[in-house]
Each structure stands twice: as structure tokens, then as C-alpha cells.
Amino acid sequence: MKRKLASIQTVLAIEPIPNADAIELARIQGWQCVVKKGEFHIGDTGVFFEIDSIPPDEGRFAFLWRGKDGSVTTQPVSFRLRTIRLRGKLSQGLLMPLAQFPELPLGLETGADVTELLRVTKWEPQIPLNDEVDGPFLPGVPKTDEMRIQSVPEVLAELAGKPYIITVKCDGTSATYGVNRHTGAFTVCGRNWSIKRGPNAYWHAAGKYGLESILQQFPDWIIQAELVGPGIQKNRLGLKGIELCVFNVFDQEQGRYLDHDKAAAILATHGIPMVDVLERGESFAHDQESLLALAEGFYSSTQNEREGIVIRPQTETQSPTLGGRLSFKAISNRFLLKGGD
């Protein structure tokens, strides 16, 4: 499911903020954000911009433009929407009245994606790795990007009562390893592109775990992992060297991901580390609030806030809401408020 950075959304609730005369809290989907008092009422629709979105540099977003010292400027500045706290309340994203967007077609339904129409882009972290783009991503292999629970609260009902597993989300950068079925070549990829063989962290990890030899023996397997360690993000796991935390094994022949336990058994046989399991159970009963609470915590042996968690059924399942596998994430609000990406 493609992430909707900007979409038409309905206000589900309005809540007052104590000691605040000019602002109040609006709830949209599973998100909450601060809005001007009286600007929205329950049932109203507006344009909602998710966190990590970058609105275009134009006048109606001028109130977002800030210089490096935090002062409002008169010149466009690239502005990434983040999780912030206002008057003690968490605010995630931006809700603006439909009337401010006359270029949008009339009659758009709740949930309509207007990201491209409004020229909204996604913020991407700049990873300081010595890598070079070699070409396209592995053909036929899904890219890694889970939806946040706040954007797709309907998935909770889809997973309810099923055996589930919750794993720790490592704060690093995505890496995919496998054999290109068209060329037979062992290929290393970042989030969107293949990476040239060389002295970079992606290929260092491939050599450390012997992935080229293993995957040439088992060319149907694709290993997808978080690449973590010194020089990657802020190395919040406190590692001394580059490591992999595998979260997916994809079978190219079958065109599906392996169930968690099967993937874990395969990886263990070859000494390849998988992401840590935080919780597993036979009947999923979490709600959004409990998942966001569970997402908070520290990485092992550190005082660094962990990024969050990933939630899946123990057996791979298709999701009508997501239009693909049933898998989603909850990002720690503590992590976001302390400068996490």
C-alpha cells in the first residue's frame, strides 16, 4: 500500500487543550494534531499532511517557514512535518481546511490521496555511507516500507484473534540482498537502488555474513534487513561494528514472504541474525494505544530510545486494507520527540 503523505480526511473528534485559548486537538484516522480553535468541527473534512511529508514552497504554507534560529522567514524553506508537543499535547502532522486548496477536484471522498496533486514529497534521511548507485532495485522483489498504525487503524481488526509476533524495529537503513533472477548476479540494494560492489557498509555486511555464497546456493531467497552500526543514523543500538538485523526472507520462486518461524530457522542455520522478538502470542488483542506504549523503550544495553516495533501474524496473511501482506509498524513517540527520524 502506497503511503498517503497528503489525503482528504474527516475529523473524528475535537478535544480541548487545557490553558490554551487559541488551539485545540483534532483526531484524524489514528493521528492527532493541533489545530486553530474553531477551525474544524466533528465531521468536517480537510487536507491532512502526515509527519515526514514536505509541503511545497508556496505561500499557503508560509507559516511553516522557519530559519535555522527558529524565526519565521519570508523566504521558502524546505520544511519537514515532525512530531512535536504543544501545550503538553502530542501533535503529529498538519490539518488544513479544504477551502485553501481550490485546485483539488470537488467531491473527493475521505481517504483520497492528493499527494501528487499538491506536490508533496517525502523526507528521506541522508545516510552518510560510502555507497554508489549501480542500477535498479532487484526486479520482482517488494521494497521495504511498513505503514504506521495511525494511518491504517483498520488492520487491528484484521489481526484480532490471530497468532501474532511483534519485533523490535532497528534504527538503521534498509538493505536487500539476493540473486537477480534475470542475470544470475548476486545483488546488493539499499532502499531503492542496487549498490556498486566496493568499500561501503552494504557490501561489508554481505562479506561479514557470507551472503554472496549462501544466496548463490539458494538463489530463490531474498534477505531484507536493517543495516546498523557506526556511521548509520546515530548508531542508537550502540554497536562497535556494522551488523544486519534481518526482518524478511522473500521467496522469489513462490512470490511470497516466508512465515516468521521458518525464516528464523533458515537464518539461524547460516548464522545470520534476525531482529529481536519483543512479544508473541496466540490471540492478538492490542489496540493502537497499547501498541504505541509497547513501542517505547530502549535498545538493549543502551539508554537510547528505540525506534518502535513491527507487528505481523505468525503466518503470512493478506490484508484487504493494505492490499498486500498484513504487516505494520508503531513508531515510538518518545523516539520521535527526541529527534528520531
CSV table of C-alpha atoms in Angstrom, one decimal:
chain,number,residue,atom,x,y,z
A,1,MET,CA,0.0,0.0,0.0
A,2,LYS,CA,1.4,3.4,-1.0
A,3,ARG,CA,1.7,5.9,1.8
A,4,LYS,CA,-0.6,8.9,1.5
A,5,LEU,CA,1.5,11.8,2.5
A,6,ALA,CA,-1.4,14.2,1.8
A,7,SER,CA,-5.0,13.0,1.9
A,8,ILE,CA,-8.6,14.0,2.4
A,9,GLN,CA,-9.6,13.1,6.0
A,10,THR,CA,-12.6,13.5,8.3
A,11,VAL,CA,-12.3,15.0,11.8
A,12,LEU,CA,-13.4,12.2,14.2
A,13,ALA,CA,-13.1,14.2,17.4
A,14,ILE,CA,-12.2,17.6,18.8
A,15,GLU,CA,-10.7,17.9,22.3
A,16,PRO,CA,-9.9,21.0,24.3
A,17,ILE,CA,-6.3,21.7,25.4
A,18,PRO,CA,-6.1,22.9,29.0
A,19,ASN,CA,-4.9,26.5,29.4
A,20,ALA,CA,-4.9,27.0,25.6
A,21,ASP,CA,-7.2,29.8,24.2
A,22,ALA,CA,-6.2,29.6,20.5
A,23,ILE,CA,-5.7,25.9,19.8
A,24,GLU,CA,-7.4,22.5,20.3
A,25,LEU,CA,-6.7,18.9,19.4
A,26,ALA,CA,-8.3,17.2,16.3
A,27,ARG,CA,-8.3,13.4,15.7
A,28,ILE,CA,-7.9,12.1,12.2
A,29,GLN,CA,-7.7,8.4,11.4
A,30,GLY,CA,-5.4,7.2,14.3
A,31,TRP,CA,-3.5,10.5,14.3
A,32,GLN,CA,-3.9,13.6,16.5
A,33,CYS,CA,-2.8,17.1,15.6
A,34,VAL,CA,-3.2,20.6,17.0
A,35,VAL,CA,-5.5,23.0,15.0
A,36,LYS,CA,-6.7,26.5,15.4
A,37,LYS,CA,-9.7,26.6,17.8
A,38,GLY,CA,-13.0,26.7,16.0
A,39,GLU,CA,-11.4,26.0,12.6
A,40,PHE,CA,-12.8,22.4,12.4
A,41,HIS,CA,-15.8,20.6,13.8
A,42,ILE,CA,-16.5,16.9,14.1
A,43,GLY,CA,-17.4,15.5,10.7
A,44,ASP,CA,-15.6,18.3,8.8
A,45,THR,CA,-13.1,17.2,6.1
A,46,GLY,CA,-9.7,18.8,5.4
A,47,VAL,CA,-6.4,18.1,3.9
A,48,PHE,CA,-4.2,16.1,6.2
A,49,PHE,CA,-0.4,16.0,5.8
A,50,GLU,CA,1.3,13.2,7.6
A,51,ILE,CA,4.6,13.5,9.5
A,52,ASP,CA,7.7,13.2,7.3
A,53,SER,CA,5.9,15.0,4.5
A,54,ILE,CA,7.4,18.1,2.9
A,55,PRO,CA,4.8,20.6,1.6
A,56,PRO,CA,5.8,22.6,-1.5
A,57,ASP,CA,7.4,26.1,-1.1
A,58,GLU,CA,4.4,28.3,-1.6
A,59,GLY,CA,2.5,31.0,0.2
A,60,ARG,CA,-0.2,29.0,1.9
A,61,PHE,CA,2.5,27.1,3.8
A,62,ALA,CA,4.4,30.3,4.8
A,63,PHE,CA,3.6,29.8,8.5
A,64,LEU,CA,5.8,26.8,8.4
A,65,TRP,CA,8.8,28.5,7.0
A,66,ARG,CA,11.5,28.9,9.7
A,67,GLY,CA,15.1,29.8,9.6
A,68,LYS,CA,17.8,27.9,11.4
A,69,ASP,CA,17.3,30.0,14.5
A,70,GLY,CA,13.6,29.1,14.6
A,71,SER,CA,12.4,32.5,13.5
A,72,VAL,CA,9.7,32.8,10.8
A,73,THR,CA,11.1,33.8,7.5
A,74,THR,CA,9.7,35.5,4.4
A,75,GLN,CA,11.5,33.1,2.1
A,76,PRO,CA,10.6,29.5,1.3
A,77,VAL,CA,12.4,26.9,3.4
A,78,SER,CA,12.1,23.2,3.0
A,79,PHE,CA,10.0,22.1,6.0
A,80,ARG,CA,9.6,18.6,7.2
A,81,LEU,CA,6.5,17.9,9.3
A,82,ARG,CA,7.5,16.2,12.5
A,83,THR,CA,6.1,15.0,15.8
A,84,ILE,CA,6.0,17.9,18.2
A,85,ARG,CA,4.5,18.7,21.6
A,86,LEU,CA,2.3,21.8,22.0
A,87,ARG,CA,1.0,22.8,25.4
A,88,GLY,CA,1.7,19.3,26.6
A,89,LYS,CA,-0.2,17.6,23.8
A,90,LEU,CA,1.4,15.5,21.0
A,91,SER,CA,0.8,16.9,17.6
A,92,GLN,CA,1.6,14.7,14.5
A,93,GLY,CA,1.0,16.2,11.1
A,94,LEU,CA,-0.9,19.1,9.8
A,95,LEU,CA,-4.6,19.5,9.0
A,96,MET,CA,-5.7,22.4,6.8
A,97,PRO,CA,-9.2,23.4,5.5
A,98,LEU,CA,-10.3,22.2,2.1
A,99,ALA,CA,-11.1,25.8,1.1
A,100,GLN,CA,-7.3,26.6,1.0
A,101,PHE,CA,-6.9,24.1,-1.9
A,102,PRO,CA,-9.2,25.2,-4.7
A,103,GLU,CA,-7.2,23.3,-7.3
A,104,LEU,CA,-8.5,20.0,-5.8
A,105,PRO,CA,-11.4,18.3,-7.6
A,106,LEU,CA,-14.8,18.6,-6.0
A,107,GLY,CA,-16.4,15.6,-4.3
A,108,LEU,CA,-13.2,13.9,-3.2
A,109,GLU,CA,-14.0,11.2,-0.6
A,110,THR,CA,-12.4,10.6,2.7
A,111,GLY,CA,-9.1,8.8,2.2
A,112,ALA,CA,-8.5,10.2,-1.3
A,113,ASP,CA,-4.7,10.6,-1.9
A,114,VAL,CA,-3.8,14.1,-3.0
A,115,THR,CA,0.0,13.8,-2.5
A,116,GLU,CA,0.9,14.2,-6.2
A,117,LEU,CA,-1.8,16.8,-6.9
A,118,LEU,CA,-0.4,19.1,-4.1
A,119,ARG,CA,3.3,18.3,-5.0
A,120,VAL,CA,4.0,16.9,-1.5
A,121,THR,CA,7.3,14.9,-1.2
A,122,LYS,CA,8.6,12.5,1.5
A,123,TRP,CA,11.5,13.4,3.7
A,124,GLU,CA,14.3,10.9,3.5
A,125,PRO,CA,17.3,10.8,5.8
A,126,GLN,CA,20.7,11.3,4.3
A,127,ILE,CA,22.7,8.3,5.3
A,128,PRO,CA,26.5,9.0,5.5
A,129,LEU,CA,27.6,5.8,3.8
A,130,ASN,CA,30.3,5.5,1.1
A,131,ASP,CA,27.9,3.9,-1.4
A,132,GLU,CA,27.3,4.4,-5.1
A,133,VAL,CA,24.1,3.6,-7.1
A,134,ASP,CA,24.7,0.8,-9.5
A,135,GLY,CA,21.3,0.4,-11.1
A,136,PRO,CA,17.7,-0.5,-10.4
A,137,PHE,CA,16.3,-2.5,-7.4
A,138,LEU,CA,16.1,-6.3,-7.7
A,139,PRO,CA,13.2,-7.0,-10.2
A,140,GLY,CA,10.1,-8.6,-8.8
A,141,VAL,CA,11.2,-8.0,-5.2
A,142,PRO,CA,9.0,-5.8,-2.9
A,143,LYS,CA,10.7,-2.8,-1.4
A,144,THR,CA,10.6,-2.4,2.4
A,145,ASP,CA,8.2,0.2,3.8
A,146,GLU,CA,5.6,-0.6,6.5
A,147,MET,CA,2.6,1.6,7.1
A,148,ARG,CA,2.2,3.2,10.5
A,149,ILE,CA,-0.7,2.0,12.6
A,150,GLN,CA,-2.1,5.6,12.8
A,151,SER,CA,-2.6,5.6,9.0
A,152,VAL,CA,-4.3,2.2,8.8
A,153,PRO,CA,-6.1,1.6,12.1
A,154,GLU,CA,-8.4,-0.9,10.3
A,155,VAL,CA,-5.6,-3.5,10.3
A,156,LEU,CA,-6.2,-4.1,14.0
A,157,ALA,CA,-9.5,-5.8,13.3
A,158,GLU,CA,-7.8,-7.9,10.6
A,159,LEU,CA,-5.2,-9.2,13.0
A,160,ALA,CA,-7.5,-9.6,16.0
A,161,GLY,CA,-7.6,-13.1,17.5
A,162,LYS,CA,-4.8,-14.4,15.3
A,163,PRO,CA,-1.4,-15.7,16.4
A,164,TYR,CA,1.0,-12.7,16.1
A,165,ILE,CA,4.6,-11.7,16.6
A,166,ILE,CA,6.0,-8.2,17.5
A,167,THR,CA,9.6,-7.5,16.7
A,168,VAL,CA,11.9,-4.6,17.5
A,169,LYS,CA,12.3,-2.0,14.8
A,170,CYS,CA,16.0,-1.2,14.5
A,171,ASP,CA,17.1,2.3,13.6
A,172,GLY,CA,19.4,2.0,10.6
A,173,THR,CA,19.0,1.9,6.9
A,174,SER,CA,17.2,-0.7,4.7
A,175,ALA,CA,19.4,-3.3,2.8
A,176,THR,CA,18.3,-6.1,0.5
A,177,TYR,CA,20.4,-9.0,-0.7
A,178,GLY,CA,19.7,-11.6,-3.3
A,179,VAL,CA,20.4,-13.1,-6.8
A,180,ASN,CA,18.9,-11.3,-9.7
A,181,ARG,CA,16.8,-13.9,-11.5
A,182,HIS,CA,17.3,-12.2,-14.9
A,183,THR,CA,21.1,-12.0,-14.7
A,184,GLY,CA,22.1,-14.6,-12.1
A,185,ALA,CA,24.3,-11.9,-10.4
A,186,PHE,CA,24.4,-11.5,-6.6
A,187,THR,CA,23.0,-8.1,-6.0
A,188,VAL,CA,23.1,-5.7,-3.0
A,189,CYS,CA,20.5,-3.0,-2.7
A,190,GLY,CA,19.7,0.0,-0.5
A,191,ARG,CA,16.1,1.1,-0.1
A,192,ASN,CA,15.5,2.0,-3.8
A,193,TRP,CA,18.6,1.1,-5.9
A,194,SER,CA,21.3,-1.6,-6.2
A,195,ILE,CA,24.7,-0.6,-4.8
A,196,LYS,CA,28.1,-1.0,-6.5
A,197,ARG,CA,30.5,-3.5,-5.1
A,198,GLY,CA,33.0,-1.6,-3.0
A,199,PRO,CA,34.2,-0.5,0.4
A,200,ASN,CA,30.7,0.5,1.7
A,201,ALA,CA,28.7,-0.7,4.6
A,202,TYR,CA,26.2,-2.7,2.5
A,203,TRP,CA,28.9,-4.8,0.9
A,204,HIS,CA,30.9,-5.0,4.2
A,205,ALA,CA,27.8,-6.7,5.8
A,206,ALA,CA,27.4,-9.0,2.8
A,207,GLY,CA,31.0,-10.2,3.3
A,208,LYS,CA,30.7,-10.4,7.1
A,209,TYR,CA,27.8,-12.9,6.9
A,210,GLY,CA,28.9,-14.7,3.7
A,211,LEU,CA,25.7,-13.7,2.0
A,212,GLU,CA,27.0,-14.0,-1.6
A,213,SER,CA,28.0,-17.6,-1.1
A,214,ILE,CA,24.8,-18.5,0.8
A,215,LEU,CA,22.4,-16.8,-1.7
A,216,GLN,CA,24.2,-18.3,-4.7
A,217,GLN,CA,23.4,-21.7,-3.2
A,218,PHE,CA,19.8,-20.7,-2.5
A,219,PRO,CA,19.0,-18.2,-5.3
A,220,ASP,CA,15.3,-18.1,-4.6
A,221,TRP,CA,15.8,-16.4,-1.2
A,222,ILE,CA,15.9,-12.6,-0.8
A,223,ILE,CA,17.2,-11.3,2.6
A,224,GLN,CA,15.9,-8.0,3.7
A,225,ALA,CA,17.5,-6.4,6.8
A,226,GLU,CA,18.2,-3.2,8.7
A,227,LEU,CA,21.8,-2.2,8.3
A,228,VAL,CA,23.0,-0.8,11.6
A,229,GLY,CA,26.2,0.3,13.3
A,230,PRO,CA,28.8,3.2,13.3
A,231,GLY,CA,28.1,5.9,10.7
A,232,ILE,CA,24.5,4.8,10.2
A,233,GLN,CA,21.9,7.2,11.5
A,234,LYS,CA,23.1,7.8,15.1
A,235,ASN,CA,24.0,4.2,15.9
A,236,ARG,CA,21.4,4.1,18.6
A,237,LEU,CA,22.0,0.4,19.1
A,238,GLY,CA,25.5,1.3,20.4
A,239,LEU,CA,27.3,-1.1,18.1
A,240,LYS,CA,31.1,-1.4,17.6
A,241,GLY,CA,30.8,-2.6,14.0
A,242,ILE,CA,28.4,-2.9,11.1
A,243,GLU,CA,25.7,-5.5,11.6
A,244,LEU,CA,22.5,-6.8,10.0
A,245,CYS,CA,19.1,-7.3,11.7
A,246,VAL,CA,17.1,-9.4,9.2
A,247,PHE,CA,13.3,-8.8,9.2
A,248,ASN,CA,12.2,-10.5,5.9
A,249,VAL,CA,13.0,-13.6,3.9
A,250,PHE,CA,11.3,-13.4,0.5
A,251,ASP,CA,10.9,-16.5,-1.8
A,252,GLN,CA,11.3,-15.4,-5.4
A,253,GLU,CA,10.0,-18.6,-6.8
A,254,GLN,CA,6.8,-18.6,-4.7
A,255,GLY,CA,6.4,-14.8,-4.8
A,256,ARG,CA,5.8,-14.6,-1.1
A,257,TYR,CA,7.5,-13.9,2.3
A,258,LEU,CA,8.3,-16.8,4.5
A,259,ASP,CA,6.4,-17.2,7.8
A,260,HIS,CA,8.4,-15.7,10.7
A,261,ASP,CA,9.4,-19.0,12.3
A,262,LYS,CA,10.5,-20.6,9.0
A,263,ALA,CA,12.6,-17.6,8.2
A,264,ALA,CA,14.2,-17.5,11.6
A,265,ALA,CA,15.1,-21.2,11.4
A,266,ILE,CA,16.8,-20.7,8.0
A,267,LEU,CA,18.7,-17.7,9.1
A,268,ALA,CA,19.9,-19.4,12.3
A,269,THR,CA,21.2,-22.3,10.3
A,270,HIS,CA,23.5,-19.9,8.5
A,271,GLY,CA,24.4,-17.7,11.4
A,272,ILE,CA,22.5,-14.7,10.1
A,273,PRO,CA,20.9,-12.6,12.9
A,274,MET,CA,17.2,-11.8,12.9
A,275,VAL,CA,15.5,-8.8,14.6
A,276,ASP,CA,14.7,-9.4,18.2
A,277,VAL,CA,11.2,-10.6,19.1
A,278,LEU,CA,9.6,-8.4,21.7
A,279,GLU,CA,6.3,-10.2,22.1
A,280,ARG,CA,4.4,-13.1,20.6
A,281,GLY,CA,1.0,-14.6,21.4
A,282,GLU,CA,-1.8,-16.8,20.1
A,283,SER,CA,-4.6,-14.2,20.0
A,284,PHE,CA,-3.8,-10.6,19.1
A,285,ALA,CA,-5.8,-8.1,21.2
A,286,HIS,CA,-3.8,-4.9,21.2
A,287,ASP,CA,-5.3,-1.6,20.3
A,288,GLN,CA,-3.5,1.5,19.0
A,289,GLU,CA,-2.8,2.9,22.4
A,290,SER,CA,-1.2,-0.3,23.8
A,291,LEU,CA,1.0,-0.7,20.6
A,292,LEU,CA,2.3,2.8,20.9
A,293,ALA,CA,3.1,2.2,24.6
A,294,LEU,CA,4.8,-1.1,23.7
A,295,ALA,CA,6.8,0.7,21.0
A,296,GLU,CA,8.6,2.8,23.7
A,297,GLY,CA,11.7,1.6,25.3
A,298,PHE,CA,15.5,1.4,25.0
A,299,TYR,CA,17.7,-0.6,22.7
A,300,SER,CA,19.4,-3.4,24.6
A,301,SER,CA,22.4,-2.3,26.8
A,302,THR,CA,21.8,1.4,26.0
A,303,GLN,CA,19.8,4.4,27.2
A,304,ASN,CA,18.9,5.2,23.5
A,305,GLU,CA,15.2,5.3,22.6
A,306,ARG,CA,14.3,2.5,20.2
A,307,GLU,CA,12.5,3.5,17.0
A,308,GLY,CA,9.5,1.3,17.5
A,309,ILE,CA,8.0,-2.1,16.7
A,310,VAL,CA,6.7,-4.1,13.7
A,311,ILE,CA,3.6,-6.2,14.1
A,312,ARG,CA,2.6,-9.2,12.0
A,313,PRO,CA,0.7,-12.5,12.1
A,314,GLN,CA,2.9,-15.6,12.7
A,315,THR,CA,1.6,-17.0,9.4
A,316,GLU,CA,1.8,-14.7,6.4
A,317,THR,CA,-1.6,-13.3,5.7
A,318,GLN,CA,-3.0,-10.9,3.1
A,319,SER,CA,-4.6,-7.7,4.1
A,320,PRO,CA,-7.6,-6.1,2.3
A,321,THR,CA,-6.7,-2.8,3.9
A,322,LEU,CA,-3.1,-2.8,2.8
A,323,GLY,CA,-3.6,-4.6,-0.5
A,324,GLY,CA,-0.7,-6.9,0.4
A,325,ARG,CA,0.8,-8.7,3.4
A,326,LEU,CA,-0.6,-7.9,6.8
A,327,SER,CA,2.3,-6.1,8.4
A,328,PHE,CA,2.5,-2.7,10.0
A,329,LYS,CA,4.6,-0.6,12.4
A,330,ALA,CA,4.2,1.5,15.5
A,331,ILE,CA,6.8,4.2,15.9
A,332,SER,CA,7.7,5.3,19.4
A,333,ASN,CA,6.5,8.9,20.2
A,334,ARG,CA,9.3,9.2,22.7
A,335,PHE,CA,11.8,8.4,19.9
A,336,LEU,CA,10.2,11.0,17.6
A,337,LEU,CA,10.1,13.7,20.2
A,338,LYS,CA,13.8,13.2,21.0
A,339,GLY,CA,14.8,13.8,17.4
A,340,GLY,CA,14.4,10.4,15.8
A,341,ASP,CA,13.5,10.0,12.2
